Coordinates of C-alpha atoms and ligand atoms in Angstrom, one line a residue:
X1 CA 8.2 46.2 -17.3
X2 CA 6.3 43.5 -15.6
X3 CA 4.6 44.9 -12.6
X4 CA 6.1 41.7 -10.7
X5 CA 9.3 43.1 -11.4
X6 CA 8.4 46.8 -9.1
X7 CA 8.0 44.4 -6.5
X8 CA 11.3 44.2 -4.9
X9 CA 11.5 47.8 -5.4
X10 CA 8.5 48.8 -3.4
X11 CA 9.5 46.1 -1.1
X12 CA 12.8 47.8 -0.6
X13 CA 11.0 51.5 0.1
X14 CA 8.3 50.5 2.2
X15 CA 11.1 48.8 4.6
X16 CA 11.9 52.4 4.5
X17 CA 8.8 53.4 6.2
X18 CA 8.2 55.2 3.1
X19 CA 4.5 56.5 4.7
X20 CA 1.8 54.6 2.7
X21 CA -2.4 55.8 2.6
X22 CA -3.7 52.4 4.3
X23 CA -1.6 51.3 6.4
X24 CA -1.8 50.9 9.7
X25 CA 1.2 52.3 12.8
X26 CA -0.8 53.5 15.3
X27 CA -0.8 51.1 18.3
X28 CA -4.1 51.6 19.3
X29 CA -6.2 50.8 16.2
X30 CA -4.4 47.0 15.2
X31 CA -7.6 45.6 16.4
X32 CA -8.6 43.4 18.8
X33 CA -10.0 40.2 17.4
X34 CA -9.1 37.2 20.0
X35 CA -6.4 34.4 19.1
X36 CA -7.9 31.3 18.3
X37 CA -7.2 29.5 21.3
X38 CA -4.3 26.9 21.6
X39 CA -7.0 23.9 23.2
X40 CA -3.3 22.9 25.1
X41 CA -4.4 20.6 28.0
X42 CA -1.3 18.1 28.6
X43 CA 2.0 18.0 26.5
X44 CA 1.0 14.3 25.5
X45 CA -2.2 15.0 24.9
X46 CA -0.7 18.0 22.4
X47 CA 1.8 15.4 21.5
X48 CA -0.4 13.4 20.2
X49 CA -3.1 14.9 19.0
X50 CA -3.2 18.4 19.2
X51 CA 0.2 19.8 17.0
X52 CA -0.7 17.2 14.1
X53 CA -4.1 19.3 14.0
X54 CA -2.7 22.5 13.8
X55 CA 0.2 21.8 11.5
X56 CA -2.3 20.8 8.8
X57 CA -3.8 23.9 9.4
X58 CA -1.3 25.4 8.2
X59 CA -0.9 23.5 5.5
X60 CA -4.6 23.9 4.9
X61 CA -4.9 27.4 5.0
X62 CA -1.1 29.3 4.8
X63 CA 1.5 27.2 3.0
X64 CA -0.2 24.1 1.7
X65 CA 1.3 20.7 2.4
X66 CA 4.9 20.0 1.4
X67 CA 4.8 16.2 -0.7
X68 CA 6.9 13.9 0.4
X69 CA 6.8 11.1 -2.3
X70 CA 9.0 13.2 -4.8
X71 CA 11.7 10.9 -4.8
X72 CA 15.4 10.2 -3.5
X73 CA 17.9 13.3 -3.8
X74 CA 21.3 12.6 -5.8
X75 CA 23.9 15.0 -4.0
X76 CA 27.3 15.2 -6.7
X77 CA 30.5 16.9 -4.8
X78 CA 31.4 19.1 -7.1
X79 CA 34.8 20.3 -4.8
X80 CA 36.2 20.0 -1.1
X81 CA 38.7 22.9 -0.3
X82 CA 40.2 21.7 2.9
X83 CA 42.2 25.0 3.3
X84 CA 38.5 28.1 2.6
X85 CA 38.8 31.5 3.8
X86 CA 42.4 31.1 4.9
X87 CA 42.7 27.8 6.8
X88 CA 39.8 28.2 8.8
X89 CA 37.2 26.2 7.3
X90 CA 37.0 23.1 4.9
X91 CA 34.6 24.4 2.1
X92 CA 32.1 21.8 0.0
X93 CA 30.5 22.6 -3.3
X94 CA 27.1 20.0 -3.6
X95 CA 25.2 19.5 -6.5
X96 CA 21.8 18.6 -5.5
X97 CA 19.3 16.9 -8.2
X98 CA 16.5 14.5 -8.1
X99 CA 16.6 12.0 -10.4
X100 CA 13.7 11.4 -12.3
X101 CA 12.7 14.8 -11.8
X102 CA 14.4 17.1 -15.2
X103 CA 12.7 19.5 -15.2
X104 CA 13.8 21.2 -11.9
X105 CA 17.1 22.4 -12.7
X106 CA 18.9 21.1 -9.8
X107 CA 19.9 23.5 -5.9
X108 CA 23.8 24.4 -5.8
X109 CA 24.8 23.7 -1.9
X110 CA 27.6 25.5 -0.6
X111 CA 29.1 24.0 3.4
X112 CA 31.3 25.5 5.4
X113 CA 32.7 23.7 8.1
X114 CA 35.3 25.3 11.0
X115 CA 38.3 23.2 10.7
X116 CA 40.1 21.3 13.4
X117 CA 36.4 20.7 14.9
X118 CA 35.7 17.4 15.3
X119 CA 31.6 17.6 13.7
X120 CA 30.0 20.7 13.9
X121 CA 26.9 22.4 14.9
X122 CA 25.1 23.6 11.3
X123 CA 23.5 26.2 11.0
X124 CA 20.7 25.7 7.4
X125 CA 19.6 28.8 5.3
X126 CA 18.9 29.9 2.2
X127 CA 19.7 33.3 0.3
X128 CA 18.8 36.1 -1.6
X129 CA 21.8 36.1 -3.9
X130 CA 23.4 32.6 -4.5
X131 CA 26.6 30.7 -2.6
X132 CA 28.8 33.6 -4.7
X133 CA 27.3 36.1 -3.0
X134 CA 27.1 35.1 0.8
X135 CA 31.3 33.4 -0.1
X136 CA 33.6 35.9 0.3
X137 CA 35.8 33.9 -2.3
X138 CA 36.0 34.5 -6.2
X139 CA 36.9 30.7 -6.6
X140 CA 32.5 29.4 -5.6
X141 CA 31.2 29.7 -9.4
X142 CA 28.5 32.5 -9.9
X143 CA 25.0 31.1 -9.9
X144 CA 23.6 31.2 -13.4
X145 CA 19.6 31.3 -12.5
X146 CA 17.1 34.1 -12.1
X147 CA 17.4 36.7 -9.9
X148 CA 14.9 39.1 -8.9
X149 CA 15.8 43.3 -10.3
X150 CA 18.6 44.9 -8.0
X151 CA 20.7 47.5 -9.2
X152 CA 21.9 47.8 -5.3
X153 CA 23.1 44.4 -6.0
X154 CA 24.1 44.8 -9.5
X155 CA 21.2 41.6 -10.3
X156 CA 21.3 42.9 -15.0
X157 CA 18.7 41.5 -17.1
X158 CA 18.0 39.1 -14.1
X159 CA 21.5 37.5 -12.9
X160 CA 23.6 37.4 -10.7
X161 CA 27.0 39.5 -13.0
X162 CA 30.2 39.3 -11.1
X163 CA 30.2 42.8 -9.2
X164 CA 27.3 40.5 -7.2
X165 CA 30.2 38.2 -4.9
X166 CA 30.2 38.8 -1.8
X167 CA 27.4 41.1 -2.0
X168 CA 25.8 39.0 1.3
X169 CA 28.8 38.6 2.7
X170 CA 27.4 41.7 6.0
X171 CA 24.5 38.9 6.5
X172 CA 26.6 35.8 6.4
X173 CA 29.3 36.7 8.2
X174 CA 31.3 33.1 8.1
X175 CA 34.2 33.9 10.3
X176 CA 32.2 34.8 13.3
X177 CA 29.8 32.0 12.9
X178 CA 32.9 29.8 11.7
X179 CA 35.4 30.6 15.0
X180 CA 32.2 30.5 17.2
X181 CA 32.5 26.4 16.1
X182 CA 29.6 26.5 13.6
X183 CA 29.2 24.7 9.7
X184 CA 27.1 26.4 7.4
X185 CA 25.4 24.7 4.7
X186 CA 22.9 27.4 2.3
X187 CA 22.0 27.4 -0.9
X188 CA 20.3 30.1 -3.3
X189 CA 16.7 29.9 -2.9
X190 CA 16.1 30.7 -6.5
X191 CA 17.0 27.4 -7.4
X192 CA 14.5 25.8 -5.7
X193 CA 11.9 28.3 -7.4
X194 CA 12.7 32.0 -8.8
X195 CA 11.1 34.6 -6.8
X196 CA 8.2 35.5 -9.1
X197 CA 4.7 34.8 -9.0
X198 CA 5.3 33.1 -12.5
X199 CA 8.6 31.7 -11.3
X200 CA 6.9 28.0 -10.2
X201 CA 6.7 27.2 -13.5
X202 CA 10.7 26.7 -13.5
X203 CA 11.2 25.9 -10.6
X204 CA 10.7 22.3 -8.4
X205 CA 6.7 23.0 -7.8
X206 CA 6.4 22.3 -11.9
X207 CA 8.8 19.6 -11.7
X208 CA 6.8 17.5 -9.5
X209 CA 3.2 18.6 -10.6
X210 CA 1.5 16.3 -12.7
X211 CA 0.5 18.9 -14.9
X212 CA 3.9 20.5 -14.6
X213 CA 4.0 24.4 -16.0
X214 CA -0.3 23.9 -16.4
X215 CA -0.7 23.5 -12.9
X216 CA -3.9 24.9 -11.2
X217 CA -3.1 25.6 -8.1
X218 CA -5.6 23.9 -5.8
X219 CA -6.0 24.7 -1.6
X220 CA -3.8 23.0 0.4
X221 CA -1.9 22.7 -2.0
X222 CA 2.2 24.0 -1.9
X223 CA 3.1 27.3 -2.5
X224 CA 6.9 28.9 -2.5
X225 CA 7.9 28.9 0.9
X226 CA 6.7 25.5 1.0
X227 CA 9.2 25.1 -2.0
X228 CA 11.8 26.7 0.2
X229 CA 11.5 25.2 3.1
X230 CA 11.3 21.7 1.6
X231 CA 14.8 22.7 0.3
X232 CA 16.4 23.0 3.6
X233 CA 15.0 19.7 4.6
X234 CA 16.9 18.3 2.1
X235 CA 20.3 20.2 2.6
X236 CA 19.4 18.4 6.5
X237 CA 18.9 14.9 4.9
X238 CA 22.5 15.7 2.8
X239 CA 24.7 16.9 6.7
X240 CA 22.8 13.6 8.4
X241 CA 25.3 12.0 6.0
X242 CA 28.7 14.3 6.6
X243 CA 30.6 13.4 8.9
X244 CA 32.4 16.3 9.3
X245 CA 28.9 17.3 11.3
X246 CA 27.4 17.5 14.5
X247 CA 23.8 16.3 12.7
X248 CA 22.0 16.3 16.1
X249 CA 22.7 19.8 16.0
X250 CA 21.2 21.2 13.3
X251 CA 19.7 24.8 13.3
X252 CA 17.7 27.0 10.3
X253 CA 17.8 30.1 9.8
X254 CA 15.9 32.7 7.1
X255 CA 15.5 36.4 6.7
X256 CA 12.7 38.5 6.3
X257 CA 10.8 36.1 3.4
X258 CA 13.0 33.2 3.7
X259 CA 12.3 33.9 8.0
X260 CA 9.0 32.5 7.3
X261 CA 10.4 29.9 5.3
X262 CA 12.8 28.9 7.9
X263 CA 9.7 28.7 10.5
X264 CA 7.8 26.5 8.4
X265 CA 11.0 24.3 7.0
X266 CA 11.5 24.0 11.1
X267 CA 7.8 23.2 12.7
X268 CA 7.6 20.6 9.7
X269 CA 11.1 18.9 10.1
X270 CA 12.3 18.1 13.7
X271 CA 15.4 17.3 13.1
X272 CA 15.8 21.2 13.2
X273 CA 16.9 21.8 17.2
X274 CA 16.5 25.5 17.4
X275 CA 14.7 27.4 15.0
X276 CA 15.2 31.2 13.9
X277 CA 13.2 33.5 12.5
X278 CA 15.4 36.7 11.5
X279 CA 12.8 40.0 10.6
X280 CA 9.6 37.3 9.1
X281 CA 6.9 40.0 9.7
X282 CA 3.9 39.0 8.0
X283 CA 2.7 35.4 7.4
X284 CA 5.8 34.8 9.5
X285 CA 6.1 35.6 12.9
X286 CA 3.8 38.2 13.1
X287 CA 0.1 38.1 14.5
X288 CA -1.8 38.0 11.6
X289 CA -4.7 39.7 13.2
X290 CA -2.5 43.0 14.1
X291 CA -3.6 45.2 11.6
X292 CA 0.2 46.9 11.8
X293 CA 2.0 47.3 8.5
X294 CA 2.1 44.7 6.3
X295 CA -1.2 43.1 6.3
X296 CA -2.7 39.5 4.7
X297 CA -4.3 42.0 2.1
X298 CA -0.7 43.9 1.1
X299 CA 1.5 41.0 1.3
X300 CA -1.3 38.4 -0.9
X301 CA -1.7 40.9 -3.1
X302 CA 2.2 41.1 -4.1
X303 CA 3.3 37.5 -3.1
X304 CA 0.5 35.5 -3.7
X305 CA 2.9 32.7 -5.3
X306 CA 4.0 32.2 -1.4
X307 CA 1.6 30.6 0.2
X308 CA -1.5 28.1 -0.8
X309 CA -4.8 30.0 -2.2
X310 CA -6.7 29.8 0.7
X311 CA -4.6 31.9 2.2
X312 CA -5.5 35.2 0.1
X313 CA -9.2 34.6 1.4
X314 CA -8.1 36.0 4.5
X315 CA -7.0 39.1 2.9
X316 CA -9.2 42.2 4.7
X317 CA -10.6 39.4 6.9
X318 CA -7.8 37.7 9.2
X319 CA -9.7 36.7 12.1
X320 CA -11.3 34.3 9.9
X321 CA -8.5 32.4 9.9
X322 CA -9.0 29.4 11.8
X323 CA -5.1 29.5 12.8
X324 CA -2.4 32.8 13.7
X325 CA 1.6 32.7 14.2
X326 CA 0.7 32.2 18.1
X327 CA 0.1 28.5 17.7
X328 CA 3.0 28.3 14.6
X329 CA 5.4 29.3 17.3
X330 CA 4.3 26.4 19.6
X331 CA 4.0 23.8 16.6
X332 CA 8.3 24.4 17.5
X333 CA 7.8 22.9 21.1
X334 CA 9.6 22.1 23.1
X335 CA 12.4 23.0 20.9
X336 CA 14.2 26.0 21.0
X337 CA 13.0 29.1 18.6
X338 CA 14.1 32.2 18.7
X339 CA 12.4 35.7 16.9
X340 CA 14.1 38.5 16.2
X341 CA 12.9 41.9 14.8
X342 CA 14.8 45.3 13.7
X343 CA 13.4 48.3 16.1
X344 CA 13.2 51.0 12.7
X345 CA 11.2 47.6 10.3
X346 CA 7.7 48.1 11.4
X347 CA 6.2 46.9 7.9
X348 CA 7.1 43.6 9.9
X349 CA 5.2 44.9 13.4
X350 CA 8.0 44.0 16.1
X351 CA 5.6 43.6 18.8
X352 CA 3.4 41.2 16.9
X353 CA 6.3 39.1 15.6
X354 CA 6.7 39.2 19.6
X355 CA 3.0 38.2 21.2
X356 CA 3.7 35.8 18.7
X357 CA 6.3 34.1 21.1
X358 CA 4.9 35.1 24.0
X359 CA 1.1 33.8 22.8
X360 CA 3.0 30.4 22.5
X361 CA 4.3 30.4 25.8
X362 CA 1.4 27.9 26.7
X363 CA 2.5 25.3 25.0
X364 CA 6.3 25.7 26.4
X365 CA 4.6 25.2 30.1
X366 CA 3.3 22.0 28.9
X367 CA 6.7 20.8 28.5
X368 CA 7.9 22.7 31.8
X369 CA 9.8 24.9 29.9
X370 CA 10.1 28.8 29.8
X371 CA 8.9 30.9 26.9
X372 CA 9.8 34.7 26.2
X373 CA 9.8 35.3 30.4
X374 CA 8.5 38.6 30.4
X375 CA 4.9 39.8 29.2
X376 CA 5.8 43.2 27.4
X377 CA 7.8 43.9 24.2
X378 CA 11.0 44.1 25.2
X379 CA 13.6 47.5 25.2
X380 CA 15.6 47.4 21.9
X381 CA 19.0 45.6 22.3
X382 CA 17.3 44.3 25.1
X383 CA 17.4 39.9 24.7
X384 CA 15.4 37.9 26.8
X385 CA 13.4 34.3 26.5
X386 CA 14.2 31.2 27.9
X387 CA 12.8 28.7 24.9
X388 CA 11.6 31.3 22.9
X389 CA 14.7 34.1 22.4
X390 CA 13.8 37.3 21.3
X391 CA 15.0 40.4 20.3
X392 CA 14.6 43.3 18.9
X393 CA 17.9 44.9 17.4
X394 CA 18.8 48.8 16.5
X395 CA 18.2 49.4 13.4
X396 CA 16.3 48.4 9.7
X397 CA 14.9 45.2 8.2
X398 CA 18.5 43.5 7.5
X399 CA 20.5 40.7 9.1
X400 CA 23.5 41.3 11.2
X401 CA 26.6 40.2 13.2
X402 CA 24.2 41.5 16.6
X403 CA 21.7 39.1 15.2
X404 CA 24.1 36.2 15.1
X405 CA 25.5 36.2 18.5
X406 CA 22.2 36.1 19.6
X407 CA 21.4 33.2 17.3
X408 CA 25.1 31.4 18.3
X409 CA 25.2 31.8 21.8
X410 CA 21.4 30.9 22.2
X411 CA 22.1 28.2 20.1
X412 CA 25.5 27.0 22.4
X413 CA 23.2 27.3 25.5
X414 CA 20.5 24.7 25.2
X415 CA 22.7 22.5 23.2
X416 CA 25.8 23.2 26.1
X417 CA 28.2 23.8 23.7
X418 CA 31.3 25.4 25.0
X419 CA 32.2 28.2 22.9
Ligands
GTR501 C1 8.7 42.4 1.4 C2 7.8 41.7 2.4 C3 8.2 41.4 3.5 C4 9.3 40.6 2.9 C5 10.2 41.4 2.9 C6 11.6 40.5 2.2 O1 8.3 43.2 0.6 O2 6.0 42.5 2.2 O3 7.1 40.4 3.5 O4 8.6 39.2 2.9 O5 9.1 41.3 2.0 O6 11.6 39.1 1.8 O7 12.5 41.0 1.9

């Protein structure tokens, strides 16, 4: 078995907090490298120049630049079911592709829109298991794409099986979301790029690169997170054309590596009016200069393909990177953003996730908005924050109804939506 195939098992073991030599979980040893200065003086100056400068730094040093010239997306309606989920929602199955880029097999998108709502705000996110794993409905086609091995999720020979149906339902509580008046649009992240070191060769990045699968990625060029984030924006493109969707109210969500992805999608694409990062950890909301749990060195060794090559040069030397993650959060300003941790998820460095929100605050202040409001890492299960929401939920690395309940309430509050 190739080493990369073992990585998901390793990752699961790490999330279970198996003590691992060389990983620091001692708060007194996190280091004290100062964070790069936001250099934000006025809202006007931030919007005119500083925001763009910082975005470019994230492209050059962390995620790479997202190409903008991939041509128009073709969206085919596969089916519409007006009485999905016992009449709760209308379900649309769509296939997205890029005409002229036949090497990319495209992506299957599923949208659930609550019935009896004129035009619904929508939460957009990618899943780890595919649409058939998110949905409890047996008539959603099984994904045929490459999947990470998982015995627990019944993936056999890197393919989904019938037994994988519904295995992500707890992370996507459709009833709760739809009954709150929100639509959901999602796709399998592996449709955009299979998640292993060589996955890009069969994914979007090779399909749109002049050198195809022979591309040698250079500093500043996109990695898998960039490609996945691109997919989220294409879903937003479609949602803007769907009259049943209130496209002025789109939120982007993601968990773990897909939380890193939702942050990167959300800061680049201002159509996402609320950005949600669930347990995104290292390479996401957690400050990279803190040596706690996963570090830049660990993540770039295990998952170099997620980032632009330059990011790997900060392994063991995060302080040399011209950005840190409070700057990523600040790029969302003045839009509302929510960062969530889980109390047992030390690998993701809960405090580091909170601190990026705290230190993004000065940019929100420029816009006359309040950020996390508190100064210290809040107690477990005590959500805080105004324009920067934060909570540290009881339990492990996961997405739960508790998380969703906070996110939907946060979006409703900022968008003045009635329950
Ligand atoms: C881990 C990785 C984390 C997080 C997680 C996940 O192995 O170290 O950064 O992304 O995977 O996505 O489940």
